PDB file of N, CA and C in Angstrom:
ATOM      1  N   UNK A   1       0.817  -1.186   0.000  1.00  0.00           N
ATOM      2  CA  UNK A   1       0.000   0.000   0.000  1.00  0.00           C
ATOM      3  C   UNK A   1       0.867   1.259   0.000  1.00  0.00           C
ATOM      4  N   UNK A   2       2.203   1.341   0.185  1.00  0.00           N
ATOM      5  CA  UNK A   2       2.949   2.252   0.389  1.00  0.00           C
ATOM      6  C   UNK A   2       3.689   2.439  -0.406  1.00  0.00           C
ATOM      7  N   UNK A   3       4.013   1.598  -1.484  1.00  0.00           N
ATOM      8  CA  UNK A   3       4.280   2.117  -2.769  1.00  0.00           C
ATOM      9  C   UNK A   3       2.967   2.675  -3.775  1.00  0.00           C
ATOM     10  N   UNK A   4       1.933   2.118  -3.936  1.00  0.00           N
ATOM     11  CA  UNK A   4       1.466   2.406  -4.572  1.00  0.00           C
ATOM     12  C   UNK A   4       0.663   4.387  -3.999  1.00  0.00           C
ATOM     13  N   UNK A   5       0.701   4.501  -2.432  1.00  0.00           N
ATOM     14  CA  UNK A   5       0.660   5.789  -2.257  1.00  0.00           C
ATOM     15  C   UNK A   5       1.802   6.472  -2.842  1.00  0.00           C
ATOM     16  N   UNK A   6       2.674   5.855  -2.403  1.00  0.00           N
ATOM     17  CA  UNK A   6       4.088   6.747  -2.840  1.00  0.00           C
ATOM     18  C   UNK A   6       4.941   6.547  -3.579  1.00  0.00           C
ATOM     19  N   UNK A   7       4.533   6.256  -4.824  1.00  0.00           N
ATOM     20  CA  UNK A   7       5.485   5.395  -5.724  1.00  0.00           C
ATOM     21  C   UNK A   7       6.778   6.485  -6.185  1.00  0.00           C
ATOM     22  N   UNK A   8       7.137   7.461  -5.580  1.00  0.00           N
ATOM     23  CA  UNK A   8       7.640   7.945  -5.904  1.00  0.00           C
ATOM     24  C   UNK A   8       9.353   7.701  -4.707  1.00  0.00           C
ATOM     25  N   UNK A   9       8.633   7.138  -3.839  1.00  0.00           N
ATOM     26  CA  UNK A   9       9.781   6.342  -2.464  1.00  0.00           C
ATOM     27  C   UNK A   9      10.462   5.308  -3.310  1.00  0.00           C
ATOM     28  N   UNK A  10      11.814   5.499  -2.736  1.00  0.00           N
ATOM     29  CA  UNK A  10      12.606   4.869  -3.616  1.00  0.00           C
ATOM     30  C   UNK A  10      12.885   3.089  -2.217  1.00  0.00           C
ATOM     31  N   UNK A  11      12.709   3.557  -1.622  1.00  0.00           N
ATOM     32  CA  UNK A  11      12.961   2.361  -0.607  1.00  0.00           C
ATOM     33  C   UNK A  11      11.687   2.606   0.827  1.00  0.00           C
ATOM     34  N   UNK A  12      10.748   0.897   1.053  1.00  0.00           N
ATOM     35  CA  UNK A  12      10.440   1.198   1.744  1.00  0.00           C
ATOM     36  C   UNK A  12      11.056   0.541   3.039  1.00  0.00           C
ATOM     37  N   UNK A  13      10.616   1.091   4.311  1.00  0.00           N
ATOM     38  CA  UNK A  13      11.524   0.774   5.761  1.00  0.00           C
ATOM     39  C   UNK A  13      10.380   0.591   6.426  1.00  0.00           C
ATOM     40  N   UNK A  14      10.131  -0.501   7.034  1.00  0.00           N
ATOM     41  CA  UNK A  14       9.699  -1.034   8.226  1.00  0.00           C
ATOM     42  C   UNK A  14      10.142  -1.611   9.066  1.00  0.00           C
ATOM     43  N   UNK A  15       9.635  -0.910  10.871  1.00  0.00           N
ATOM     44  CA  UNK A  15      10.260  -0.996  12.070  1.00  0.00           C
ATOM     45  C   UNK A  15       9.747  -2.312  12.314  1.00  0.00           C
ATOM     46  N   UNK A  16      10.176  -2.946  13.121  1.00  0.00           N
ATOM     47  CA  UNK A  16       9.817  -4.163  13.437  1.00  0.00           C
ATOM     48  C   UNK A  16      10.129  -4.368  15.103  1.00  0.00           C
ATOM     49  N   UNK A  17       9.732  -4.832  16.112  1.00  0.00           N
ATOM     50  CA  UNK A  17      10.003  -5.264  17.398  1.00  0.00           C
ATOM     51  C   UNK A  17       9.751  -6.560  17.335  1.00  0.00           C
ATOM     52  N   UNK A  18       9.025  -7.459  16.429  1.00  0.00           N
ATOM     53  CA  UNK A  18       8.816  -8.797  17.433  1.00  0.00           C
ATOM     54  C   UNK A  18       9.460  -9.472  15.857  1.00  0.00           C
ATOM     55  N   UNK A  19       9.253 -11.163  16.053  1.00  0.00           N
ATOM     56  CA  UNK A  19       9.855 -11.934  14.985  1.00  0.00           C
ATOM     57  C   UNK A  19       8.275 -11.754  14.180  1.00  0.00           C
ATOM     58  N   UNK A  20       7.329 -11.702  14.434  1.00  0.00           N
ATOM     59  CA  UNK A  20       5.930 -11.960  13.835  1.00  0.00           C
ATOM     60  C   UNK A  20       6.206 -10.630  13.010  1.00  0.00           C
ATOM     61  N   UNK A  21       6.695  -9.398  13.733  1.00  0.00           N
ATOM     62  CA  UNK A  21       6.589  -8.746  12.503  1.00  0.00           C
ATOM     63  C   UNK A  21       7.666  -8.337  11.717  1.00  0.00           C
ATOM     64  N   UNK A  22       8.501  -8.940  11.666  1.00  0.00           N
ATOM     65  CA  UNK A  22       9.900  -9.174  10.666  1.00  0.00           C
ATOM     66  C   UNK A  22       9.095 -10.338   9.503  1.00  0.00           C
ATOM     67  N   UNK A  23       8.302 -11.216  10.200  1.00  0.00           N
ATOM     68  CA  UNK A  23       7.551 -11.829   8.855  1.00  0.00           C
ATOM     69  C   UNK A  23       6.577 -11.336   8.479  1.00  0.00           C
ATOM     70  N   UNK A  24       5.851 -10.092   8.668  1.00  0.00           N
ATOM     71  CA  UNK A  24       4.806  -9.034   8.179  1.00  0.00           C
ATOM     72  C   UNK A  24       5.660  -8.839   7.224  1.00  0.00           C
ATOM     73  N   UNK A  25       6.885  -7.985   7.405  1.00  0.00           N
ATOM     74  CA  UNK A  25       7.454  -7.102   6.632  1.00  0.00           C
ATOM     75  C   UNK A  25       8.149  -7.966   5.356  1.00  0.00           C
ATOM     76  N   UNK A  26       8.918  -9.246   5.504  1.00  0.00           N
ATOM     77  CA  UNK A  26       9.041  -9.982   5.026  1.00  0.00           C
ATOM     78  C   UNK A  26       7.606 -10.340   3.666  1.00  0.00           C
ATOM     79  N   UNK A  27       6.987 -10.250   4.313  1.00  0.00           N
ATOM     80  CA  UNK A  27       5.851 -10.621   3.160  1.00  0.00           C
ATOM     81  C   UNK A  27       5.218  -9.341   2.521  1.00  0.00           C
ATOM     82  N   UNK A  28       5.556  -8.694   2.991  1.00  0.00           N
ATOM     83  CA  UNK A  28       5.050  -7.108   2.311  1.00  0.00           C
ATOM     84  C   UNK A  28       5.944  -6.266   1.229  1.00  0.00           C
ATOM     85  N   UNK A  29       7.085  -7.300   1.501  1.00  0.00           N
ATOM     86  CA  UNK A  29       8.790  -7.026   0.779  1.00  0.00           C
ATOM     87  C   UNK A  29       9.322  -5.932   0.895  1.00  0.00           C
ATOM     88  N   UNK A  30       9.695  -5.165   2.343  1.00  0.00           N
ATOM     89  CA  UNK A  30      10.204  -4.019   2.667  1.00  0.00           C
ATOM     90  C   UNK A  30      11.433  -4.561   1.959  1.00  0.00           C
ATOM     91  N   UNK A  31      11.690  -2.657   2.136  1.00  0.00           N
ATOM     92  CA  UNK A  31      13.600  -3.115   1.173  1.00  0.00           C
ATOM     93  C   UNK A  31      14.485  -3.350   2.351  1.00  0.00           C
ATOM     94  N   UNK A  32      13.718  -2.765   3.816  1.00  0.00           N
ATOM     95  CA  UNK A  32      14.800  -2.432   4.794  1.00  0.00           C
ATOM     96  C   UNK A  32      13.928  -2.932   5.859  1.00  0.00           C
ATOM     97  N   UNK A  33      14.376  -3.635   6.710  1.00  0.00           N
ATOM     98  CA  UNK A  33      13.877  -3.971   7.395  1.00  0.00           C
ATOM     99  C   UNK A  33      14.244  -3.577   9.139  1.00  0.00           C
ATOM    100  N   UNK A  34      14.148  -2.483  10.189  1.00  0.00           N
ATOM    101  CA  UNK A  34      14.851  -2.360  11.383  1.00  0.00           C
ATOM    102  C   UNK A  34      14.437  -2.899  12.499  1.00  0.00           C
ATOM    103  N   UNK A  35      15.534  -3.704  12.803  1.00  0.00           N
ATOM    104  CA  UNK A  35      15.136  -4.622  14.273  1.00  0.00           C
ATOM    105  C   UNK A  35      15.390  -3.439  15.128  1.00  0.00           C
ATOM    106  N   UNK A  36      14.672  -3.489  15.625  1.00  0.00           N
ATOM    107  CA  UNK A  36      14.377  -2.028  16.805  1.00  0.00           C
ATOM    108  C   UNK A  36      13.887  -3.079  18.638  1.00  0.00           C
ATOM    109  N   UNK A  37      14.822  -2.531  19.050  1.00  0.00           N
ATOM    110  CA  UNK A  37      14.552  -2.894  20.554  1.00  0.00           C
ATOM    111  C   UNK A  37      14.478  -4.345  20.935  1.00  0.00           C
ATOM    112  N   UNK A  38      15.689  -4.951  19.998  1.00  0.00           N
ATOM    113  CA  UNK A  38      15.350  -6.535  20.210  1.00  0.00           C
ATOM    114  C   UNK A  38      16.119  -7.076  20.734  1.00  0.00           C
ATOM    115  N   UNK A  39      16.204  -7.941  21.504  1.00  0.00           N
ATOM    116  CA  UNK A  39      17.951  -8.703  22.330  1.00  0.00           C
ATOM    117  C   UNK A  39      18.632  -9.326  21.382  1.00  0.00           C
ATOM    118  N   UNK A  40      19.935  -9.403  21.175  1.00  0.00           N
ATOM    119  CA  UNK A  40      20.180 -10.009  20.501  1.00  0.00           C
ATOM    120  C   UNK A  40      20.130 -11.383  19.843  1.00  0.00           C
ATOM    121  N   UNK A  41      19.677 -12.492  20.661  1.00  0.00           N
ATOM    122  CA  UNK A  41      19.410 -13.914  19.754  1.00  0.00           C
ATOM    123  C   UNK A  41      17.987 -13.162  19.034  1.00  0.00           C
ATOM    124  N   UNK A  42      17.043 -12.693  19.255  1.00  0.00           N
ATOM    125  CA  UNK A  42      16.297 -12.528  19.029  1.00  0.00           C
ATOM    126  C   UNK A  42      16.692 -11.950  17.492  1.00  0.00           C
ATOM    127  N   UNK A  43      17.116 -10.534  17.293  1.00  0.00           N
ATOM    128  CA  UNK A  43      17.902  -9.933  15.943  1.00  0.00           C
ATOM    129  C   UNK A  43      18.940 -10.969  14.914  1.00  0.00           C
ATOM    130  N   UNK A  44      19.256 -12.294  15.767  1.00  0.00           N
ATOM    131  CA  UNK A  44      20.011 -12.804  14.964  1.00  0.00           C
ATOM    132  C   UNK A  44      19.170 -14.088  14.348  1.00  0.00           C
ATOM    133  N   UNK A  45      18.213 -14.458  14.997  1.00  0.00           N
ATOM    134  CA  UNK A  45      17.386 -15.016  14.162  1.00  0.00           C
ATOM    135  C   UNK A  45      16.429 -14.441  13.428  1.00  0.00           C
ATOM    136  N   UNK A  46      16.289 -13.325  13.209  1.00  0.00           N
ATOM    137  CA  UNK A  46      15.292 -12.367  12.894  1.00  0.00           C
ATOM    138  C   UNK A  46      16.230 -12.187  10.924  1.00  0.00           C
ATOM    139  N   UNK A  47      17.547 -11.639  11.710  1.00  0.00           N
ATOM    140  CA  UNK A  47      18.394 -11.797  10.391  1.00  0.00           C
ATOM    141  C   UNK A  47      18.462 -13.169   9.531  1.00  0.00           C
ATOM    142  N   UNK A  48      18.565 -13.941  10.324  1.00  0.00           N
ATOM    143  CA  UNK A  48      18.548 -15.240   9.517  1.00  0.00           C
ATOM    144  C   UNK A  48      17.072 -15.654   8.730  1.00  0.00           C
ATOM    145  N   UNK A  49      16.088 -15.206   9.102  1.00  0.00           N
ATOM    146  CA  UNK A  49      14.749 -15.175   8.367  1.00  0.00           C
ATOM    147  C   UNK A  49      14.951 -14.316   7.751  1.00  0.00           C
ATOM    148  N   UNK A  50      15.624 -13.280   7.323  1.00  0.00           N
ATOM    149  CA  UNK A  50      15.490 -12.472   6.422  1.00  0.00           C
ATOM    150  C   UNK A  50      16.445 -12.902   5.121  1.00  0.00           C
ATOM    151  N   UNK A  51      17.536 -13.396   5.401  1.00  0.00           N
ATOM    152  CA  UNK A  51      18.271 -14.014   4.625  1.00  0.00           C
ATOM    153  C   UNK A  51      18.480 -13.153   3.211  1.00  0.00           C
ATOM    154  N   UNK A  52      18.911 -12.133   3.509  1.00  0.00           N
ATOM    155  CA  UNK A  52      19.366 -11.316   2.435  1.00  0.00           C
ATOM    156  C   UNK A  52      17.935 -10.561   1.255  1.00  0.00           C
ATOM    157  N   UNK A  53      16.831 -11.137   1.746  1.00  0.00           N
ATOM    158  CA  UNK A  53      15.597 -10.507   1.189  1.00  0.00           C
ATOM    159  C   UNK A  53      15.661  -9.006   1.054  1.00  0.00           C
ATOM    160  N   UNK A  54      16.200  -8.780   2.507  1.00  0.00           N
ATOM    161  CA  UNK A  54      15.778  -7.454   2.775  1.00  0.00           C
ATOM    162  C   UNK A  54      17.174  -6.492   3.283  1.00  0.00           C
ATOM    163  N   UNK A  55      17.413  -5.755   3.325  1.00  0.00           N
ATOM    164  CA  UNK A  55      18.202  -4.766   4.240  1.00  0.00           C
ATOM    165  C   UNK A  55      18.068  -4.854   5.407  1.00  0.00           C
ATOM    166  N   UNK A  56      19.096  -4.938   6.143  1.00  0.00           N
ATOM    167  CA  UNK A  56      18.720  -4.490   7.702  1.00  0.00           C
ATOM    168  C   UNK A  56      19.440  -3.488   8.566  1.00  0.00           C
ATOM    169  N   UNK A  57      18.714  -3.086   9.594  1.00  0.00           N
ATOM    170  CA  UNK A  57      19.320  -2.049  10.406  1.00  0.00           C
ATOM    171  C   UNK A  57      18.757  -2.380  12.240  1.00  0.00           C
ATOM    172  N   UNK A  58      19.434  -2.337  12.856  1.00  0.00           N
ATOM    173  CA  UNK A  58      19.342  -2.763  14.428  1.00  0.00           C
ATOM    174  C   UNK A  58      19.495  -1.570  15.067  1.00  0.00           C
ATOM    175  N   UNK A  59      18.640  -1.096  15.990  1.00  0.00           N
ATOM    176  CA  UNK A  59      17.848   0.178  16.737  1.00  0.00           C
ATOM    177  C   UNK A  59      17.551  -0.199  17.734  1.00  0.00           C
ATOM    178  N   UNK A  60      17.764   1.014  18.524  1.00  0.00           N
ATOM    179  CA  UNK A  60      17.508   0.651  20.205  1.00  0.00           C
ATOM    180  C   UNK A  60      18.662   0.681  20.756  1.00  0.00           C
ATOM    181  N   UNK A  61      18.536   0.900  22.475  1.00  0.00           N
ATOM    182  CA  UNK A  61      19.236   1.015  23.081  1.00  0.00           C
ATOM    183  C   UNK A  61      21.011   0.620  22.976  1.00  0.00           C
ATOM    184  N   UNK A  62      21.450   1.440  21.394  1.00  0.00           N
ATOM    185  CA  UNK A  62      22.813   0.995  21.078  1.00  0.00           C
ATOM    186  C   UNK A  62      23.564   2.498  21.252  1.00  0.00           C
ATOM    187  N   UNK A  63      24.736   2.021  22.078  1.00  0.00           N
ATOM    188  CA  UNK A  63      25.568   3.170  22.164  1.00  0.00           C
ATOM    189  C   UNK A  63      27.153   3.214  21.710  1.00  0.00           C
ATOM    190  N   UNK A  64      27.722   3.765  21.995  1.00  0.00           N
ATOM    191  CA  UNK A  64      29.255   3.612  21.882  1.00  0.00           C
ATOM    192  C   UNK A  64      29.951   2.367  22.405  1.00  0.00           C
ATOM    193  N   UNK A  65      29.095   2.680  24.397  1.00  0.00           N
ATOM    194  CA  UNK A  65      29.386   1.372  24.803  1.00  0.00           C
ATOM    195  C   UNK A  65      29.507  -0.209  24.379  1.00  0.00           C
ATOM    196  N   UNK A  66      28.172  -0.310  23.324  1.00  0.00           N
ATOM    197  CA  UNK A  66      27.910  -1.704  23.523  1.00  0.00           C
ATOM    198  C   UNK A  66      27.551  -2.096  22.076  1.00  0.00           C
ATOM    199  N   UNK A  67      28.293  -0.965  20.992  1.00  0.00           N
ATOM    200  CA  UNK A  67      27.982  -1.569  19.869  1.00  0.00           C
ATOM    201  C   UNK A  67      28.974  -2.588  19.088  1.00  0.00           C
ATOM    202  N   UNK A  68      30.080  -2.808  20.155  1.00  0.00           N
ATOM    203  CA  UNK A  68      30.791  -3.952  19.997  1.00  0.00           C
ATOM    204  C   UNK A  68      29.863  -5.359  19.889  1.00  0.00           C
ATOM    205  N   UNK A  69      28.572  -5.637  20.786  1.00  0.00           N
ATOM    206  CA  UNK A  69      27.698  -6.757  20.997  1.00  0.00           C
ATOM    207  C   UNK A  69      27.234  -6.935  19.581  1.00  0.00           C
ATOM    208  N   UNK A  70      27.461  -5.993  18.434  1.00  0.00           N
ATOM    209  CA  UNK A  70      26.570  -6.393  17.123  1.00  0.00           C
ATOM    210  C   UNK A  70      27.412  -6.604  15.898  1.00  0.00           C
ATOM    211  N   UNK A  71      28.415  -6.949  16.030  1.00  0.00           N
ATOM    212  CA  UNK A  71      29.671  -7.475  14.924  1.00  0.00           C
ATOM    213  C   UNK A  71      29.054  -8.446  14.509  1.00  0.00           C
ATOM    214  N   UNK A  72      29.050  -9.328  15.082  1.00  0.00           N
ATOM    215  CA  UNK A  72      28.803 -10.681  14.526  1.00  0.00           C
ATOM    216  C   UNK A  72      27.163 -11.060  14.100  1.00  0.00           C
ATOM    217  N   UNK A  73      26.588  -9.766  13.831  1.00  0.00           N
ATOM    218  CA  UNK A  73      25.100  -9.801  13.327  1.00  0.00           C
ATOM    219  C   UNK A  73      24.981  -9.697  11.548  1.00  0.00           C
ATOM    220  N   UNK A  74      26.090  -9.337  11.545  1.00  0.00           N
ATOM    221  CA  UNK A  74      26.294  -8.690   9.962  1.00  0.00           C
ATOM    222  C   UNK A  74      25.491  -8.130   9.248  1.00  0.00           C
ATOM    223  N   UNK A  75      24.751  -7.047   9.897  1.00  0.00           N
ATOM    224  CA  UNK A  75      23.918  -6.074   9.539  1.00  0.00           C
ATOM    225  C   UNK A  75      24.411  -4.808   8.520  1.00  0.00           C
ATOM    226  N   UNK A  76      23.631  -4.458   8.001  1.00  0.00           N
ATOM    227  CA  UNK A  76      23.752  -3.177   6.912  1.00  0.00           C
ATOM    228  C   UNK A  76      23.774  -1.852   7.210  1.00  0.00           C
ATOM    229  N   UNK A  77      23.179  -1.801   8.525  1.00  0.00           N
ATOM    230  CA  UNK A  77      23.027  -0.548   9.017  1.00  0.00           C
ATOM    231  C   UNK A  77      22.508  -0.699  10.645  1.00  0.00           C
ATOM    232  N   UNK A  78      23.204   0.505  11.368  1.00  0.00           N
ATOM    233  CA  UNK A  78      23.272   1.017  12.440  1.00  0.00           C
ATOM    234  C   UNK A  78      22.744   2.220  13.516  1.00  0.00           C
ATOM    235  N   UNK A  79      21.491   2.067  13.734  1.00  0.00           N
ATOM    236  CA  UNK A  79      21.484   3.405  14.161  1.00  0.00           C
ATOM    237  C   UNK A  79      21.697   3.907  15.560  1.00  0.00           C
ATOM    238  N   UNK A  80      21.547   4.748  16.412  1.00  0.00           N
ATOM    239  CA  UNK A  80      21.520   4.973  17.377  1.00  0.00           C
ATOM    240  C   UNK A  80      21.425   6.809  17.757  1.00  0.00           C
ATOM    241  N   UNK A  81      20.686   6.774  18.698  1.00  0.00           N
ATOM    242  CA  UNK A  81      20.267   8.412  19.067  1.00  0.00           C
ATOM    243  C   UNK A  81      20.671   8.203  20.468  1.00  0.00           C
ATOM    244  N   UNK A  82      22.004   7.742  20.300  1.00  0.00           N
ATOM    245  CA  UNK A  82      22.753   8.243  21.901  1.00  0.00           C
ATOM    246  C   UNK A  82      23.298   8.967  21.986  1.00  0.00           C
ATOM    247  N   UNK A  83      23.970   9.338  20.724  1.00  0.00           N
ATOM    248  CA  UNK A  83      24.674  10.581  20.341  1.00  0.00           C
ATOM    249  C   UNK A  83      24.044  12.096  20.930  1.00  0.00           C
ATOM    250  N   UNK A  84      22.502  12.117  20.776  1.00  0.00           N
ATOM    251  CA  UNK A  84      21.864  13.091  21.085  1.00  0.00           C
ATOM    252  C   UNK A  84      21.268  13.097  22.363  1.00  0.00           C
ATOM    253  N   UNK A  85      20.579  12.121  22.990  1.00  0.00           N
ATOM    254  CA  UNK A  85      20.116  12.537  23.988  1.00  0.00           C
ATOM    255  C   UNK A  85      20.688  13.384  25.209  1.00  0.00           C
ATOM    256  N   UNK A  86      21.593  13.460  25.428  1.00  0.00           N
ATOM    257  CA  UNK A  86      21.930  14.405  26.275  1.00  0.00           C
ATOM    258  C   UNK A  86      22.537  15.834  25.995  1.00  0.00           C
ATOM    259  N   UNK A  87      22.802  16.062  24.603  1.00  0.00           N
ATOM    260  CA  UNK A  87      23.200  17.255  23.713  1.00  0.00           C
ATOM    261  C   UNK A  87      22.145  18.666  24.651  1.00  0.00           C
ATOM    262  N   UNK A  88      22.750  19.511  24.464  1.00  0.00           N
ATOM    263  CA  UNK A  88      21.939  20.976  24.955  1.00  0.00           C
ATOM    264  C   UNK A  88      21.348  21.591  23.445  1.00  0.00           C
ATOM    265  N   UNK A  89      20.388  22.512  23.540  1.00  0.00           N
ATOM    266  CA  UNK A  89      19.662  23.207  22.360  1.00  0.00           C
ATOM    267  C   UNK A  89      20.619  24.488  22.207  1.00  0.00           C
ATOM    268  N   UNK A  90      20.708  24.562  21.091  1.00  0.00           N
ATOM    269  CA  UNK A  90      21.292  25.716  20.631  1.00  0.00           C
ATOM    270  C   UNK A  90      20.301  26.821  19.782  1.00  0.00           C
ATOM    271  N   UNK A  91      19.871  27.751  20.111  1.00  0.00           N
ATOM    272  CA  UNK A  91      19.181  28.420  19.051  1.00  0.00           C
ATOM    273  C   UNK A  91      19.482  29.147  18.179  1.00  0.00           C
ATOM    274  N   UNK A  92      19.692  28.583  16.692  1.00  0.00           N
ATOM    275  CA  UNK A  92      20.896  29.923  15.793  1.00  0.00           C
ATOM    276  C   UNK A  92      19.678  30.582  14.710  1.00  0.00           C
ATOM    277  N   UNK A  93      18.595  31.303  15.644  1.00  0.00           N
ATOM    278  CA  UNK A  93      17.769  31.954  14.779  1.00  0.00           C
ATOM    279  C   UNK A  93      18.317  32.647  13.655  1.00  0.00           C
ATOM    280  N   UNK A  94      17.826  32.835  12.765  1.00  0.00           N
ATOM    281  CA  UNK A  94      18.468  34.049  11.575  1.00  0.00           C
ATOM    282  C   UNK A  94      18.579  35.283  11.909  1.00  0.00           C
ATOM    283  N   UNK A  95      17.118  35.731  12.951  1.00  0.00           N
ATOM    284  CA  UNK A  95      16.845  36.795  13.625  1.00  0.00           C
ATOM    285  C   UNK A  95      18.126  37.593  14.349  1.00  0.00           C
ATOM    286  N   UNK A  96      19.094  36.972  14.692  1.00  0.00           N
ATOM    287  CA  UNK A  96      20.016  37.162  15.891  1.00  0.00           C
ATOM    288  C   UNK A  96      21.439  37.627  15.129  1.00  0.00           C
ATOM    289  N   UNK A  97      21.379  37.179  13.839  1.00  0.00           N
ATOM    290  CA  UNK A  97      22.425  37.302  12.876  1.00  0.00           C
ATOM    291  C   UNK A  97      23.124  38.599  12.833  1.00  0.00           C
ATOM    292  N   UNK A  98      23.986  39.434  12.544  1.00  0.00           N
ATOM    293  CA  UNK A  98      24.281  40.772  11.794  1.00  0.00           C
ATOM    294  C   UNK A  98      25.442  40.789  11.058  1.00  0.00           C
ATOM    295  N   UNK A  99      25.735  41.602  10.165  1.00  0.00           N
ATOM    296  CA  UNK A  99      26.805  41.373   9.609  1.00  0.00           C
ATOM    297  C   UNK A  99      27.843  41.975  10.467  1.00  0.00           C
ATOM    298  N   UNK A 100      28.900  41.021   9.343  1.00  0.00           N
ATOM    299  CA  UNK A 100      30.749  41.033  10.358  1.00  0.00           C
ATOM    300  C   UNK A 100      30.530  42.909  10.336  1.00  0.00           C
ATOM    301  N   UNK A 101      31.056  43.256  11.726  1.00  0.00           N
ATOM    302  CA  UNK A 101      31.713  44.470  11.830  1.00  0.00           C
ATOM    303  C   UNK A 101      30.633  45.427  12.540  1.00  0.00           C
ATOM    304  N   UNK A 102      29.438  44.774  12.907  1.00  0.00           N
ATOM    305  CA  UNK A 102      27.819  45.331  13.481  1.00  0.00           C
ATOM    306  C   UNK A 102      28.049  44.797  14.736  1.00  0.00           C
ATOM    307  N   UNK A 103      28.895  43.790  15.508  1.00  0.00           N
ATOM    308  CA  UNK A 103      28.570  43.389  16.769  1.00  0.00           C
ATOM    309  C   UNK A 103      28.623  44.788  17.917  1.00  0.00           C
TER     310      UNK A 103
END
């Protein structure tokens, strides 16, 4: 249904948490498939049902610390928003701008 809304998407991505829906997506023929929030035996049999069908990417609680635990998953992609959560806001309105030599 999501190509034919958007046939203009060049790849579709579906999140997945459980093995039931790695075989949703599997049968729906995502291009990418992200194990999101899964333990690892869980992601590595998840990969092995996917068996090169699809793309994959592993999400969730992955940091600097512990993304050594996913070598041996041989995944395609990596994400993680640990990088950010503790970052501060910066506000670089345009408003605030002036040119060099106005400060």
């Amino acid at each position: 249904m999501a190509r034919e809304y958007a046939p203009f998407v060049r790849k579709i991505e579906i999140e997945c948490e459980s093995l039931e829906q790695v075989k949703e997506a599997l049968e729906a023929k995502a291009d990418i498939i992200m194990l999101d929030n899964m333990d690892h035996e869980t992601m590595k049999k998840a990969i092995e049902w996917i068996d090169g069908r699809a793309e994959t990417e592993c999400s969730g609680n992955i940091s600097k610390e512990n993304i050594e635990r996913l070598k041996d998953l041989n995944v395609d992609y990596i994400s993680s928003g640990s990088i950010i959560y503790n970052a501060g806001i910066l506000d670089l309105s345009l408003k605030n701008l002036k040119p060099i030599g106005e400060v």
